[in-house]
Coordinates of C-alpha atoms in Angstrom, one line a residue:
M48 CA 144.5 32.1 59.6
T49 CA 145.1 32.5 55.4
R50 CA 145.9 35.8 53.8
T51 CA 143.9 36.2 50.6
A52 CA 146.1 38.0 48.3
P53 CA 144.6 40.9 46.3
R54 CA 143.5 40.4 43.2
L55 CA 145.0 41.9 39.6
L56 CA 142.3 43.2 37.8
R57 CA 142.5 43.8 33.9
D58 CA 139.5 45.6 32.7
V59 CA 139.1 45.2 29.4
A60 CA 136.9 46.9 26.6
R61 CA 136.6 47.0 22.8
V62 CA 134.9 49.3 21.0
T63 CA 133.8 49.4 17.8
I64 CA 133.2 53.1 16.6
E65 CA 131.4 54.3 13.3
L66 CA 131.9 58.1 11.9
T67 CA 128.9 60.4 12.1
S68 CA 131.0 63.3 10.7
P69 CA 134.1 63.0 8.5
L70 CA 137.5 62.8 10.7
S71 CA 140.8 64.4 10.1
I72 CA 144.0 63.4 12.2
G73 CA 146.6 64.9 11.0
S74 CA 150.3 63.2 10.1
G75 CA 152.0 66.6 10.8
F76 CA 153.6 66.6 7.5
A77 CA 152.4 68.6 4.4
E78 CA 152.8 67.1 1.1
D79 CA 153.0 68.9 -2.4
L80 CA 149.8 68.7 -3.0
L81 CA 148.2 68.5 0.9
D82 CA 148.6 70.9 3.2
A83 CA 147.1 68.9 6.1
P84 CA 147.4 65.0 4.8
V85 CA 145.9 62.3 7.8
V86 CA 148.0 60.6 9.2
T87 CA 148.1 56.5 7.8
D88 CA 149.9 52.8 9.1
C89 CA 151.8 50.7 6.8
N90 CA 148.5 49.5 5.0
R91 CA 148.8 53.2 3.6
L92 CA 144.9 53.2 5.7
P93 CA 143.0 55.7 8.1
T94 CA 144.2 54.6 11.3
L95 CA 143.3 56.5 15.0
P96 CA 146.5 56.7 17.0
G97 CA 146.6 55.6 20.2
T98 CA 148.2 58.9 21.5
S99 CA 145.3 60.5 19.2
L100 CA 142.6 58.6 21.6
A101 CA 144.8 58.7 24.8
G102 CA 144.8 62.5 24.6
V103 CA 140.8 62.6 24.3
L104 CA 140.3 60.6 26.8
R105 CA 142.9 62.6 29.5
Q106 CA 141.6 65.7 28.7
G107 CA 138.3 65.0 28.8
Y108 CA 139.3 62.6 32.3
R109 CA 140.1 66.2 33.9
E110 CA 137.0 68.3 32.8
H111 CA 135.1 65.4 34.4
L112 CA 137.1 65.7 37.9
E113 CA 136.2 69.9 37.3
A114 CA 132.5 69.4 36.8
T115 CA 132.5 66.7 39.7
G116 CA 134.2 69.2 42.5
T117 CA 137.5 68.1 42.6
P118 CA 139.7 71.1 43.9
V119 CA 141.8 72.9 41.3
A120 CA 145.1 71.7 43.5
Q121 CA 144.1 68.0 43.4
L122 CA 143.6 67.6 39.4
D123 CA 146.7 67.3 38.4
A124 CA 147.7 65.0 41.1
T125 CA 144.2 63.4 40.6
V126 CA 145.1 63.0 36.3
A127 CA 148.6 61.7 37.1
R128 CA 147.4 58.7 39.3
V129 CA 145.1 57.4 36.4
F130 CA 147.1 58.7 32.9
G131 CA 150.7 58.4 34.8
I132 CA 153.2 61.1 34.6
A133 CA 157.0 61.4 34.3
R134 CA 159.6 63.0 37.1
S135 CA 156.9 65.2 37.7
K136 CA 156.5 66.2 41.8
L137 CA 154.3 64.8 43.9
E138 CA 153.0 63.9 47.5
G139 CA 155.0 65.4 49.9
G140 CA 157.4 67.2 46.9
A141 CA 159.0 63.5 45.7
S142 CA 160.3 63.0 42.6
E143 CA 159.0 60.1 40.8
D144 CA 157.4 58.6 37.4
R145 CA 154.6 57.0 37.7
A146 CA 152.9 54.2 34.7
S147 CA 150.0 55.0 33.1
L148 CA 146.5 52.4 34.4
V149 CA 145.4 53.2 30.8
M150 CA 146.6 51.4 27.9
V151 CA 145.1 52.4 24.7
S152 CA 145.4 51.3 21.0
H153 CA 145.7 52.3 17.6
G154 CA 142.2 52.2 16.7
H155 CA 141.9 49.9 13.2
L156 CA 140.1 50.2 9.5
H157 CA 137.4 47.8 9.0
D158 CA 137.5 47.0 5.4
A159 CA 133.6 45.8 3.8
T160 CA 133.0 42.5 5.5
N161 CA 133.2 44.7 8.5
R162 CA 136.7 42.9 9.8
P163 CA 138.8 45.3 11.7
V164 CA 142.4 45.4 9.1
P165 CA 145.9 44.1 10.6
A166 CA 148.7 46.1 11.3
R167 CA 149.7 44.4 8.3
A168 CA 147.8 42.7 5.9
A169 CA 148.1 40.7 2.6
A170 CA 147.4 42.3 -0.6
D171 CA 144.2 40.5 -1.2
R172 CA 143.0 41.7 1.9
L173 CA 142.9 45.0 0.7
D174 CA 141.0 44.6 -2.3
D175 CA 137.8 46.3 -1.6
A176 CA 135.4 49.3 -2.1
V177 CA 135.1 50.6 1.4
L178 CA 139.3 50.1 1.5
Q179 CA 139.8 51.8 -1.5
G180 CA 137.7 54.4 -1.2
A181 CA 139.7 55.2 2.0
R182 CA 142.9 55.3 0.7
L183 CA 141.9 58.4 -1.2
P184 CA 140.6 60.7 1.5
L185 CA 138.3 63.6 0.7
T186 CA 139.9 66.7 0.2
R187 CA 138.1 69.7 2.0
Q188 CA 139.5 73.3 1.2
Q189 CA 139.3 76.1 4.3
V190 CA 140.1 79.5 4.4
R191 CA 141.7 80.8 7.4
L192 CA 139.8 84.0 9.5
T193 CA 141.2 87.2 10.7
H194 CA 140.0 89.0 14.0
R195 CA 137.4 89.9 11.9
G196 CA 135.9 86.9 10.9
V197 CA 136.6 87.3 7.3
A198 CA 138.9 85.6 4.7
D199 CA 142.9 86.6 5.7
V200 CA 143.6 87.0 2.2
D201 CA 147.2 88.7 3.3
V202 CA 148.8 85.8 4.9
H203 CA 147.4 83.4 2.1
G204 CA 144.6 81.6 3.5
L205 CA 143.3 79.4 1.7
Y206 CA 144.4 75.3 2.4
D207 CA 143.7 72.3 2.0
R208 CA 142.8 69.3 4.6
E209 CA 142.2 65.7 4.1
V210 CA 139.1 64.0 5.9
V211 CA 138.0 60.6 6.3
A212 CA 134.5 60.1 5.2
A213 CA 131.5 59.1 7.2
G214 CA 130.5 55.7 7.9
H215 CA 133.9 54.2 8.4
R216 CA 134.5 52.0 11.7
F217 CA 137.8 51.9 13.2
T218 CA 137.7 49.2 16.1
F219 CA 140.6 49.9 19.4
E220 CA 140.9 48.3 22.7
L221 CA 140.6 50.1 26.1
A222 CA 142.0 48.4 29.3
V223 CA 142.9 49.7 33.0
W224 CA 145.1 47.8 34.8
W225 CA 145.1 47.9 38.7
N226 CA 145.3 46.1 42.0
E227 CA 142.3 45.4 43.9
G228 CA 143.0 47.4 47.5
D229 CA 145.2 50.1 46.1
E230 CA 144.8 53.9 47.0
H231 CA 145.3 54.9 43.3
G232 CA 143.1 51.7 42.2
G233 CA 141.0 51.7 39.1
E234 CA 137.6 51.1 40.4
G235 CA 134.9 52.6 37.6
V236 CA 137.6 54.2 35.5
L237 CA 136.9 52.3 32.7
D238 CA 133.4 53.5 33.4
T239 CA 134.2 57.2 33.1
L240 CA 136.6 57.1 30.0
L241 CA 134.0 54.9 28.2
G242 CA 131.3 57.6 29.2
I243 CA 133.5 60.3 27.9
L244 CA 134.0 58.8 24.7
L245 CA 130.2 59.0 24.5
S246 CA 129.8 62.3 25.2
P247 CA 127.9 64.4 22.4
A248 CA 131.1 67.1 22.8
T249 CA 133.6 63.9 22.4
R250 CA 135.6 65.2 19.2
L251 CA 138.2 63.2 17.7
G252 CA 141.4 64.8 15.4
A253 CA 141.8 68.2 14.3
K254 CA 138.2 70.8 14.1
G255 CA 135.8 69.4 16.1
T256 CA 134.5 72.6 16.9
N257 CA 133.6 73.1 13.4
G258 CA 132.0 69.6 13.4
L259 CA 134.6 67.0 12.3
G260 CA 135.4 63.2 14.4
R261 CA 131.9 62.7 15.7
F262 CA 131.4 59.5 16.1
K263 CA 129.1 56.8 17.5
V264 CA 129.2 53.0 19.1
A265 CA 128.2 50.3 16.5
E266 CA 125.8 48.4 16.7
A267 CA 127.3 44.9 18.4
G268 CA 130.8 46.8 18.8
Y269 CA 131.3 47.2 22.3
R270 CA 132.9 44.2 24.3
R271 CA 134.1 44.1 27.6
R272 CA 134.9 42.0 30.9
R273 CA 137.1 42.4 34.1
F274 CA 139.7 39.4 34.6
D275 CA 141.6 38.3 37.7
L276 CA 144.7 37.6 36.8
R277 CA 145.2 35.6 39.9
D278 CA 142.4 33.7 39.4
A279 CA 143.8 30.4 37.0
D280 CA 140.6 30.1 35.1
Q281 CA 140.3 33.8 34.2
L282 CA 143.7 33.8 33.6
G283 CA 143.8 31.3 31.0
D284 CA 140.5 33.2 29.7
Y285 CA 142.4 36.5 29.2
S286 CA 146.0 34.2 27.4
R287 CA 142.9 33.9 25.0
L288 CA 142.3 37.0 24.2
P289 CA 143.9 37.9 20.3
V290 CA 146.1 40.2 20.2
D291 CA 145.8 41.1 16.8
L292 CA 142.3 43.5 16.7
A293 CA 141.6 41.6 13.4
E294 CA 141.3 38.3 14.8
P295 CA 137.9 36.8 15.9
V296 CA 137.5 36.8 19.7
P297 CA 135.5 34.4 21.1
E298 CA 131.9 35.2 23.1
E299 CA 132.9 33.3 26.2
V300 CA 136.5 35.5 26.2
L301 CA 135.2 38.7 25.9
P302 CA 131.3 38.9 25.9
V303 CA 129.4 41.4 23.7
V304 CA 127.5 44.2 25.9
T305 CA 124.3 45.8 24.7
E306 CA 123.6 48.1 27.6
L307 CA 125.9 51.2 27.2
P308 CA 127.6 52.7 29.7
A309 CA 125.9 56.4 30.7
A310 CA 127.4 59.4 28.8
L311 CA 129.2 61.7 30.6
E312 CA 127.5 65.5 29.2
V313 CA 130.0 68.3 29.8
A314 CA 128.9 70.4 32.4
G315 CA 127.1 73.9 31.9
T316 CA 126.7 73.1 27.9
V317 CA 124.1 74.8 26.8
T318 CA 122.5 73.5 23.0
A319 CA 120.7 75.5 20.2
R320 CA 118.8 73.1 17.8
L321 CA 117.7 74.7 14.5
T322 CA 115.1 73.4 12.1
L323 CA 115.6 74.8 8.9
K324 CA 113.2 75.0 5.6
P325 CA 115.1 76.8 2.6
R326 CA 113.2 79.5 1.2
G327 CA 114.4 79.1 -2.0
S328 CA 117.8 78.1 -3.5
W329 CA 120.8 77.2 -2.1
M330 CA 124.3 76.4 -2.5
I331 CA 127.2 75.0 -0.6
G332 CA 130.0 75.4 -3.3
G333 CA 133.1 73.5 -3.8
G334 CA 131.6 70.7 -5.3
T335 CA 133.3 68.6 -8.8
P336 CA 131.2 68.0 -11.7
T337 CA 130.0 64.7 -11.9
H338 CA 128.5 61.9 -14.5
E339 CA 125.2 62.8 -12.8
D340 CA 125.8 66.5 -13.2
T341 CA 127.2 65.9 -16.7
E342 CA 123.7 63.7 -17.4
H343 CA 121.2 66.8 -16.3
F344 CA 122.6 69.5 -16.6
A345 CA 125.0 69.5 -19.1
R346 CA 124.5 72.0 -22.5
D347 CA 125.5 72.2 -25.9
D348 CA 128.0 74.9 -26.9
D349 CA 126.8 76.2 -30.1
E350 CA 130.6 77.5 -30.8
D351 CA 132.3 73.7 -30.7
G352 CA 129.6 71.8 -30.3
E353 CA 131.5 70.8 -27.1
V354 CA 129.5 69.6 -24.1
R355 CA 129.7 71.8 -21.3
V356 CA 129.3 70.5 -17.7
P357 CA 128.5 73.2 -15.1
D358 CA 131.3 75.3 -14.0
R359 CA 130.3 75.2 -10.3
V360 CA 128.1 72.4 -8.5
P361 CA 126.6 72.4 -4.8
Y362 CA 129.9 70.6 -2.3
R363 CA 128.8 66.7 -1.8
E364 CA 130.7 64.0 -0.4
P365 CA 130.0 60.1 -0.5
A366 CA 129.5 58.4 3.0
V367 CA 130.1 54.4 3.7
T368 CA 126.9 52.8 4.2
W369 CA 126.5 49.9 6.4
R370 CA 123.4 46.5 6.0
G371 CA 123.0 43.2 7.0
T372 CA 123.0 42.2 10.5
A373 CA 125.2 43.2 13.4
E374 CA 127.3 39.8 12.8
K375 CA 127.3 40.1 9.2
A376 CA 127.2 43.5 8.5
E377 CA 128.6 44.8 4.4
G378 CA 129.8 48.0 4.1
Q379 CA 129.6 49.8 1.0
L380 CA 131.0 53.3 0.1
A381 CA 130.3 54.4 -4.0
M382 CA 132.5 57.5 -4.6
D383 CA 130.1 58.7 -7.6
V384 CA 127.3 58.4 -5.1
L385 CA 127.0 61.9 -3.5
R386 CA 124.9 63.5 -0.9
P387 CA 124.6 67.2 0.1
V388 CA 126.6 68.5 3.1
I389 CA 126.4 71.9 5.1
P390 CA 130.1 71.6 6.3
G391 CA 130.4 73.1 10.1
S392 CA 133.1 75.1 9.0
G393 CA 130.5 77.1 6.6
L394 CA 128.0 76.9 9.5
K395 CA 130.3 78.2 11.7
G396 CA 131.5 81.2 9.8
A397 CA 128.3 82.5 9.0
L398 CA 127.7 82.6 12.9
R399 CA 130.9 83.9 13.6
H400 CA 130.6 87.3 11.0
R401 CA 127.2 87.6 12.4
T402 CA 127.8 87.3 16.4
T403 CA 130.6 89.9 15.3
F404 CA 128.1 92.6 13.8
H405 CA 126.0 91.8 16.6
V406 CA 128.5 92.7 19.6
N407 CA 129.8 95.5 17.2
V408 CA 126.3 96.9 17.8
L409 CA 126.0 96.3 21.0
E410 CA 129.1 97.5 22.3
G411 CA 128.6 101.1 20.5
N412 CA 131.5 100.0 18.0
F413 CA 130.4 101.9 14.6
A414 CA 132.3 102.2 11.7
D415 CA 132.0 106.1 11.6
E416 CA 134.3 106.1 14.6
L417 CA 137.5 106.5 11.8
D418 CA 139.8 107.8 14.9
R419 CA 139.2 104.5 17.6
Q420 CA 138.4 102.0 14.4
E421 CA 141.9 100.1 15.7
E422 CA 141.2 99.9 19.1
L423 CA 137.4 99.2 18.5
E424 CA 138.5 96.4 16.0
K425 CA 140.6 94.4 18.8
A426 CA 138.1 95.1 21.6
G427 CA 135.1 93.4 19.4
A428 CA 137.6 90.6 18.6
A429 CA 138.0 90.0 22.4
T430 CA 134.5 89.6 23.3
V431 CA 133.9 87.5 20.0
Q432 CA 136.5 85.4 21.1
E433 CA 135.4 84.3 24.4
L434 CA 133.1 82.0 22.1
F435 CA 135.2 81.1 19.5
G436 CA 138.5 81.5 20.7
H437 CA 141.7 82.3 19.0
A438 CA 145.3 81.1 17.6
S439 CA 148.0 81.8 19.7
D440 CA 150.0 85.5 19.1
N441 CA 153.6 85.0 19.2
P442 CA 153.9 82.4 21.6
D443 CA 157.4 82.1 21.7
E444 CA 157.8 85.9 22.1
G445 CA 156.0 85.6 25.4
E446 CA 152.5 86.8 24.2
R447 CA 149.1 84.9 25.0
Q448 CA 148.8 81.9 24.5
G449 CA 145.6 80.1 22.3
R450 CA 142.1 78.9 23.1
M451 CA 139.9 77.0 21.9
G452 CA 136.8 78.1 21.5
R453 CA 133.3 77.1 23.4
V454 CA 131.1 76.7 20.6
L455 CA 130.9 73.6 18.8
V456 CA 129.2 73.2 15.5
E457 CA 127.3 69.7 14.0
E458 CA 127.6 69.0 10.5
C459 CA 124.4 68.2 8.3
R460 CA 124.2 65.5 5.7
L461 CA 120.9 65.3 3.7
E462 CA 119.6 61.7 2.9
T463 CA 117.9 63.3 -0.6
V464 CA 119.7 65.4 -3.0
P465 CA 117.1 68.1 -3.7
A466 CA 115.8 69.2 -6.9
A467 CA 118.3 71.4 -8.8
C468 CA 118.8 73.9 -11.7
A469 CA 121.2 75.2 -13.5
Q470 CA 121.4 79.0 -13.9
Q471 CA 123.9 81.3 -16.5
H472 CA 125.2 84.4 -15.1
V473 CA 128.0 86.7 -16.7
S474 CA 131.0 87.9 -15.1
L475 CA 130.9 92.3 -15.0
D476 CA 133.6 94.4 -15.4
R477 CA 133.8 96.3 -11.8
F478 CA 134.9 99.9 -13.5
T479 CA 131.9 99.7 -16.0
A480 CA 129.9 97.2 -14.3
G481 CA 129.5 95.9 -18.3
P482 CA 130.2 92.2 -19.2
M483 CA 132.8 90.4 -19.6
D484 CA 133.5 88.8 -23.1
G485 CA 134.6 85.2 -22.5
R486 CA 133.4 85.1 -18.9
L487 CA 129.5 83.9 -19.0
F488 CA 129.6 80.6 -16.7
D489 CA 126.8 78.4 -15.2
E490 CA 126.2 76.8 -11.6
V491 CA 123.6 74.5 -10.3
A492 CA 121.8 75.7 -7.0
Y493 CA 119.5 73.4 -4.9
W494 CA 115.7 74.3 -4.7
K495 CA 114.0 74.0 -1.4
G496 CA 114.2 70.6 0.0
E497 CA 113.6 68.3 3.0
T498 CA 114.5 69.8 6.5
I499 CA 117.2 70.9 8.1
H500 CA 118.5 70.2 11.8
L501 CA 121.6 72.1 13.1
E502 CA 122.9 71.7 16.2
V503 CA 125.3 74.9 18.1
R504 CA 126.5 73.6 21.1
V505 CA 128.2 76.2 24.1
C506 CA 130.2 74.3 26.1
D507 CA 131.7 76.6 29.6
A508 CA 128.2 78.5 28.8
A509 CA 128.3 80.1 32.7
N510 CA 131.4 82.0 31.7
V511 CA 130.5 83.3 28.3
G512 CA 129.7 87.4 29.0
P513 CA 125.9 89.1 28.5
V514 CA 127.2 91.0 25.9
P515 CA 128.5 87.7 23.3
R516 CA 125.9 85.6 24.5
S517 CA 123.7 88.4 23.6
A518 CA 125.3 88.4 20.5
L519 CA 125.1 84.6 19.2
A520 CA 121.5 84.4 20.4
R521 CA 120.8 87.0 18.1
A522 CA 123.2 85.7 15.4
V523 CA 121.6 82.1 15.6
R524 CA 117.7 83.7 15.4
D525 CA 119.6 85.8 12.3
L526 CA 119.4 82.2 10.3
A527 CA 116.0 80.9 11.5
T528 CA 114.3 84.0 10.8
G529 CA 115.9 84.1 6.9
R530 CA 118.2 87.8 8.0
L531 CA 121.4 85.1 7.9
S532 CA 122.3 83.2 5.0
L533 CA 124.3 80.5 4.4
G534 CA 126.8 78.9 1.4
A535 CA 127.3 81.0 -1.3
G536 CA 125.4 83.3 -3.5
H537 CA 123.7 85.1 -1.0
G538 CA 123.8 88.5 -2.8
R539 CA 122.0 86.3 -5.8
G540 CA 119.2 85.4 -3.3
H541 CA 120.4 81.5 -2.8
G542 CA 121.5 80.5 0.9
F543 CA 118.3 82.2 3.3
F544 CA 116.6 79.9 5.3
E545 CA 113.5 79.7 7.8
G546 CA 112.6 77.7 10.6
K547 CA 112.7 77.6 14.6
V548 CA 115.6 77.8 16.9
T549 CA 115.3 76.3 20.3
W550 CA 117.5 76.5 23.1
S551 CA 118.2 74.4 25.7
D552 CA 118.4 77.2 28.5
E553 CA 115.9 79.6 28.9
T554 CA 118.7 82.0 30.0
W555 CA 120.2 81.8 26.2
E556 CA 116.2 81.9 24.6
N557 CA 115.7 85.3 26.4
A558 CA 119.5 86.6 25.8
A559 CA 118.1 87.8 21.9
D560 CA 115.7 89.9 23.3
E561 CA 117.8 91.5 25.9
R562 CA 120.5 94.3 26.1
P563 CA 123.5 93.9 28.7
A564 CA 123.3 96.3 31.5
E565 CA 126.7 97.2 30.6
V566 CA 126.2 98.7 27.2
A567 CA 123.0 100.2 27.5
H568 CA 122.5 103.8 27.4
G569 CA 120.7 106.2 29.3

């Protein structure tokens, strides 16, 4: 009787993703002019490090095991069987190293012809608008917040972060190597990993809870096949698979798959969807005046006859757009074609500040209790941190570790530029309340415009207490009813919206009208 040898299998997928929001994967080294530059390859182009992709997949795989009921005592061992482990005691106390079944490549940026750029590209290959724009990443200014939800001015909390523009495409390869019949086999692992990538809660890089790092699988950007390396024909096909992701892949070697795996939803996630219309003028500050601003809003200065551009304009960003068919897509990136953006950090900062207010209201922490002010602030901050997380408090000294927030917000990028007008203002002396000489300035604000769609996700919602749940629901309702502003100039009437909010969970839908039992009086 002939014994059939077990199959030596390798599941391979090549995935092309398209950024739907900017990406920030830091290099880890600050520069003279930038606090957090993005990581680049030897072409000086942004890249997706394989370690970043593997880390996202490993964490997502662990969360998936938790959601499917894997006992806590078995989580580490189960994750180690798939992603490997170094010198850890497993299975009866034996100390061993175990290689990962999963192999992840770097993600290579696409050029204007929709082809991945090789690791070492010729100079003429890098000469197109998409790659030239990628070599000059965008810069976003951000400010560190205190436990009160306001700017941390004491430790110079203003910093800048480089981001890769939305619309850029990257290609990377996932492979799962396993033996048929092995107790640590990889059956279904690739489907699970791809489902994690397709989850709406999955983010790449830093500031994912602020809306950065969101992506989708590009059209015709999913190739997949299982190779049995003990079969001569399949081994021959596998040997024809180019190692360089920039090389074209024969269709018969790795076919395009049109049906994507099912996205894995994060268990216990509750989503608030807001549909808002601006009541009047609104402005997200921090933009840089362009030639378009000069043409539409410049004014003559009577004193010197020079043309002045506006001092303040709304924040806008360019994005890569793709035209043509999936087989012959062409990318375009015009740095002077800018679209309005509502950054996730602006939305999250406003919600956090208003949530803190409602927490203090619900818990009865009022400003007139000056003798207990520090105690009340700490209590309120701890409650808010259930939702928005916190940084580590001197971990070298043994204090508590930081924790990522449960609230994820989405960025909003408008397709059209609303009507705008320039408004002149004068700075006032804080002591006399009179105008200051030479302090006349003007700003450009948008006037109404298209409907804005925003999303706020709460992960692990079952473990959110009733007080922070009610406070966040009230903050979201305030935004939809025009009681909470977004952006700059709310004192001048900017940034108020009205619309409706729909929660995916009825419990959160009604939480804004509830007064939690543990803080109810009388």
